[in-house]
Short mmCIF file of C-alpha atoms in Angstrom, two decimals:
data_model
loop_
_atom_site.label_atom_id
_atom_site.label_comp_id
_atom_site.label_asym_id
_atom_site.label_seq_id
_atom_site.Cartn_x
_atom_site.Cartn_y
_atom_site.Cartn_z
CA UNK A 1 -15.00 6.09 -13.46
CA UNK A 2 -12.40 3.18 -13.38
CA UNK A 3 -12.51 1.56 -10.03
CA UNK A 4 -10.54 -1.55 -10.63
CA UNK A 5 -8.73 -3.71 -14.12
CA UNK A 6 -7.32 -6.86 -14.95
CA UNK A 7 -5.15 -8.03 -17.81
CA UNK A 8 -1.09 -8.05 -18.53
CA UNK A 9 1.65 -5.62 -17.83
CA UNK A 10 3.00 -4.35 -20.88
CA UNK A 11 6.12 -2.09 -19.90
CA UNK A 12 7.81 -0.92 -16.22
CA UNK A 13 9.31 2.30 -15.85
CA UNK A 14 10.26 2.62 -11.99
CA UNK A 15 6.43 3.16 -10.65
CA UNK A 16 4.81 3.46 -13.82
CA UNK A 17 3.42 0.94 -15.10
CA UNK A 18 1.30 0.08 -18.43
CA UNK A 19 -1.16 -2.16 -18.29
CA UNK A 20 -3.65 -3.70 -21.56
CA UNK A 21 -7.03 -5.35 -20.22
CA UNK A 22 -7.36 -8.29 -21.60
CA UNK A 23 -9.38 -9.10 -25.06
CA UNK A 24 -10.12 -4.99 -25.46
CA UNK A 25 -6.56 -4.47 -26.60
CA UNK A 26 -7.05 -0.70 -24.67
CA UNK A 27 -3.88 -0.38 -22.30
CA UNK A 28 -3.73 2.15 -19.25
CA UNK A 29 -0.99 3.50 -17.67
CA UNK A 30 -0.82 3.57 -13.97
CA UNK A 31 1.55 4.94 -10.86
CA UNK A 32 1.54 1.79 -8.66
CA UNK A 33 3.49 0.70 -4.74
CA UNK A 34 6.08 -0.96 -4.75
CA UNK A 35 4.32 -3.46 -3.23
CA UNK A 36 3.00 -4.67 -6.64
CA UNK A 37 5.84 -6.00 -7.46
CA UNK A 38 5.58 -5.22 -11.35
CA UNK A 39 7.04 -7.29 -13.88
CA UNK A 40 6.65 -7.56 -18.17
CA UNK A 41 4.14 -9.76 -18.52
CA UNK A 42 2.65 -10.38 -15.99
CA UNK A 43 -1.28 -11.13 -15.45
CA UNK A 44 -2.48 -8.45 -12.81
CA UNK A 45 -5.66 -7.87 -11.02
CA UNK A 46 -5.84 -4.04 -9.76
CA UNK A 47 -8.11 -1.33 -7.71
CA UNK A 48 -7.96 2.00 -9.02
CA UNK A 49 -8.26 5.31 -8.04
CA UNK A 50 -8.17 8.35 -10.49
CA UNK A 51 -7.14 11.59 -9.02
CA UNK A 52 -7.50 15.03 -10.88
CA UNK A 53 -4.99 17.59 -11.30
CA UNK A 54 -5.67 20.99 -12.41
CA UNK A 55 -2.13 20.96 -14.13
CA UNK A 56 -1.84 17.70 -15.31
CA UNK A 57 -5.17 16.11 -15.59
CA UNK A 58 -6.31 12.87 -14.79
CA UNK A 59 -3.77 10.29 -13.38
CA UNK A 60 -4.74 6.21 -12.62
CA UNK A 61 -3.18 4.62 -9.93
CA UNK A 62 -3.44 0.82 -9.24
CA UNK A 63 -3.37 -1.22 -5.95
CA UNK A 64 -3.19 -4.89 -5.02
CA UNK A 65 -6.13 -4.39 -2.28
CA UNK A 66 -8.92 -1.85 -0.94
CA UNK A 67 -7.32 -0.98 1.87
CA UNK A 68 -4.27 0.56 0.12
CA UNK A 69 -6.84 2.29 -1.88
CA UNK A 70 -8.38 3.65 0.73
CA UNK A 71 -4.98 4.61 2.40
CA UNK A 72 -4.01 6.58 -0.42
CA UNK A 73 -7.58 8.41 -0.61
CA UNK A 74 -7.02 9.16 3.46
CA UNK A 75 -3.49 10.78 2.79
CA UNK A 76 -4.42 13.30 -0.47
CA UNK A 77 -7.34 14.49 2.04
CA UNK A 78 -4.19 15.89 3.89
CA UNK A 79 -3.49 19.53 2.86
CA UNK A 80 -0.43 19.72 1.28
CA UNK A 81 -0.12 15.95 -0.11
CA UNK A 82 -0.29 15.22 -3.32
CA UNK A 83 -0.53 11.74 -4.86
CA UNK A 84 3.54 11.57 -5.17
CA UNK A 85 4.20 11.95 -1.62
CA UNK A 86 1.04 9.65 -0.92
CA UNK A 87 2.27 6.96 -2.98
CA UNK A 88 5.60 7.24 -1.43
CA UNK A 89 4.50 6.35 1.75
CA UNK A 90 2.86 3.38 0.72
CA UNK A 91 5.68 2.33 -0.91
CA UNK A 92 7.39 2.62 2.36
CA UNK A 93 4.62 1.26 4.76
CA UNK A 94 2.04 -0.82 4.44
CA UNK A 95 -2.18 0.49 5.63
CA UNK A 96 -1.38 -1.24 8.84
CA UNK A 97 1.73 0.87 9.73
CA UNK A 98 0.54 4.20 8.32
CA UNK A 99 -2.57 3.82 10.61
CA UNK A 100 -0.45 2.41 13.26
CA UNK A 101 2.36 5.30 13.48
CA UNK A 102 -0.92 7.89 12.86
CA UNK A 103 -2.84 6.60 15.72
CA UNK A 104 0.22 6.16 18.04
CA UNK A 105 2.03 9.80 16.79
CA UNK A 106 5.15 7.99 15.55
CA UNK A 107 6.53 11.25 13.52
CA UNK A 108 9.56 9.33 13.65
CA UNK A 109 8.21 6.18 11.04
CA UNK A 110 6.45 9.10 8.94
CA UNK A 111 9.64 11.32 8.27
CA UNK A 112 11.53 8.13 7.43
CA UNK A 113 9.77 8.29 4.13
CA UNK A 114 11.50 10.03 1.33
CA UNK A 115 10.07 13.72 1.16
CA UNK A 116 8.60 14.19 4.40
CA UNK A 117 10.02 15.86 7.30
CA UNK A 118 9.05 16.47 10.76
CA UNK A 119 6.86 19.45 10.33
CA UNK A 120 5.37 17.01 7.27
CA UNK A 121 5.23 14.23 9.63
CA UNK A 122 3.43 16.37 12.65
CA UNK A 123 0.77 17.74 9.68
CA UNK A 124 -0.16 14.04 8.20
CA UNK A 125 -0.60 12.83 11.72
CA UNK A 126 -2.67 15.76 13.12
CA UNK A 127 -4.97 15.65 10.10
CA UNK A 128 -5.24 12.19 9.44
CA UNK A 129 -5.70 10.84 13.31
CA UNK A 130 -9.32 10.75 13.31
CA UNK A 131 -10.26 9.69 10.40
CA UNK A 132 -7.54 6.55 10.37
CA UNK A 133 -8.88 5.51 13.77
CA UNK A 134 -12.12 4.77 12.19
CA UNK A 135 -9.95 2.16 9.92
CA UNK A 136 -9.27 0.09 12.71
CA UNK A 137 -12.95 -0.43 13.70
CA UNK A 138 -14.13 -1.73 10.43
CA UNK A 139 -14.96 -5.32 10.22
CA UNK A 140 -13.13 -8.03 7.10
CA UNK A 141 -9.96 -9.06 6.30
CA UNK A 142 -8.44 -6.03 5.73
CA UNK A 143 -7.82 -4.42 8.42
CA UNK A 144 -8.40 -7.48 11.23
CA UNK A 145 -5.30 -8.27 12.77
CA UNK A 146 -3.13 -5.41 12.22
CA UNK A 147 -1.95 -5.23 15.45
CA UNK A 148 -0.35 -8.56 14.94
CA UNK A 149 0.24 -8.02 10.78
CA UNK A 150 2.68 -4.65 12.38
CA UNK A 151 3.95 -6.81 14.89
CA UNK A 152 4.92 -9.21 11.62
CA UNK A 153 6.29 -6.18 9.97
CA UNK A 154 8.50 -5.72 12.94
CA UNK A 155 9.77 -9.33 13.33
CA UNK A 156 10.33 -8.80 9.42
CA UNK A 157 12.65 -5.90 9.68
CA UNK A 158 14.40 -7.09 12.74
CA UNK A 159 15.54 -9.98 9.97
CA UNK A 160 17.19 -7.40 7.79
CA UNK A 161 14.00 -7.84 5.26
CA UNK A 162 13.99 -4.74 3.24
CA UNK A 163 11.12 -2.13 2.90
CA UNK A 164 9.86 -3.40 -0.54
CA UNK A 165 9.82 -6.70 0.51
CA UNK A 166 8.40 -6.26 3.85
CA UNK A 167 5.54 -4.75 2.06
CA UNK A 168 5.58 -7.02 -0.38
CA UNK A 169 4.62 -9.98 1.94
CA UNK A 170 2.22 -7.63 4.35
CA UNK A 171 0.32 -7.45 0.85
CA UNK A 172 0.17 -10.75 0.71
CA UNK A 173 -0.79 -11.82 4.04
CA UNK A 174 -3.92 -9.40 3.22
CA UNK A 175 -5.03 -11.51 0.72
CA UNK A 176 -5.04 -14.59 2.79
CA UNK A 177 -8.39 -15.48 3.35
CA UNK A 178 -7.74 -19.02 5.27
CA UNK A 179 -5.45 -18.04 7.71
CA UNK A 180 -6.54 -16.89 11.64
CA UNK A 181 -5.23 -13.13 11.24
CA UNK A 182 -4.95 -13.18 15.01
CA UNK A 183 -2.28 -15.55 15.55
CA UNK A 184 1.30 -13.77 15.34
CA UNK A 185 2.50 -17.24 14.49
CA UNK A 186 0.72 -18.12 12.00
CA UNK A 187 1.01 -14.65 9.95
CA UNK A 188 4.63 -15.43 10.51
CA UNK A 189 5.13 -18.55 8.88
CA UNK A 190 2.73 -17.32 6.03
CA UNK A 191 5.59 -13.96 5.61
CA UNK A 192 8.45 -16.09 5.92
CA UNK A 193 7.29 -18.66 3.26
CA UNK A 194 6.41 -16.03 0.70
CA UNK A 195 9.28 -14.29 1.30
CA UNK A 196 11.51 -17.55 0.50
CA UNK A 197 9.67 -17.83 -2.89
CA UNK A 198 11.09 -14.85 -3.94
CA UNK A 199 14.11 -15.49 -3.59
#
């Protein structure tokens, strides 16, 4: 089993990415959030998760940390979700959001997301609402501060920051490992920077 690969993206087709792991010269091809932010190229440092399909076989998808990876493992446990739809809401929101609008019965966030509607939205949350809330007991970096990492997210979109890059910087403020994850202000200044190196 592949649970995580490093090396240089080779070619970017919308989600799809190809990837060759450096000095092997063996290149996988993965489904990835938009989150990653792929470009030809680039050196990249992935999680994995490979999910079966009777139909099509195995399929590799790559994410920047563990707790998207365990996000997307949460949502295919739903009946009636396949790796598509669970990938599109994680290109949408980041783990912070989806466990906040599961926890707090937000159908409204959910059924934002391309290919889910209400009914959709009522079925993730019903199913998933137990086993999210265990998510925001566990100790680490991860998941500390998402209270204030959604209240970032917020601030973010209140700015006119689009989706992508909103979760483009909540990724990033993840893998901060020097900042105090419960100061709002801090987390703040940390988005706002990133997202003026992007520009």
């Amino acid at each position: 089993m592949i649970s995580a690969l490093k090396g240089i993206i080779k070619s970017v087709d919308n989600t799809m990415i190809e990837v060759q792991v450096e000095q092997t010269g063996i290149t996988f091809a993965l489904a990835v959030p938009a989150s990653v932010g792929p470009s030809v190229g680039k050196a990249i440092e992935l999680v994995t998760y490979m999910h079966w399909s009777q139909d099509n076989g195995p399929s590799l998808f790559g994410f920047e940390t563990r707790a998207q990876r365990e996000m997307f493992s949460i949502v295919l446990s739903c009946n009636g979700v396949g790796p598509k739809m669970a990938l599109s809401l994680l290109n949408e929101l980041s783990p912070e959001q989806l466990v906040h609008a599961v926890t707090s019965h937000d159908f409204k966030a959910l059924s934002k997301v391309s290919g889910i509607g209400p009914k959709k939205a009522e079925q993730i949350v019903i199913q998933l609402h137990s086993k999210v809330k265990k998510l925001t007991n566990l100790p680490g970096q991860e998941f500390g501060g998402a209270t204030h990492l959604i209240t970032v997210s917020d601030a973010l979109s209140s700015l006119n920051y689009s989706k992508p890059e909103i979760v483009q910087a909540m990724a990033h403020l993840r893998e901060q490992k020097d900042h105090d994850a419960s100061k709002f202000d801090v987390l703040m200044r940390q988005a706002l920077a990133f997202l003026a190196k992007k520009v």
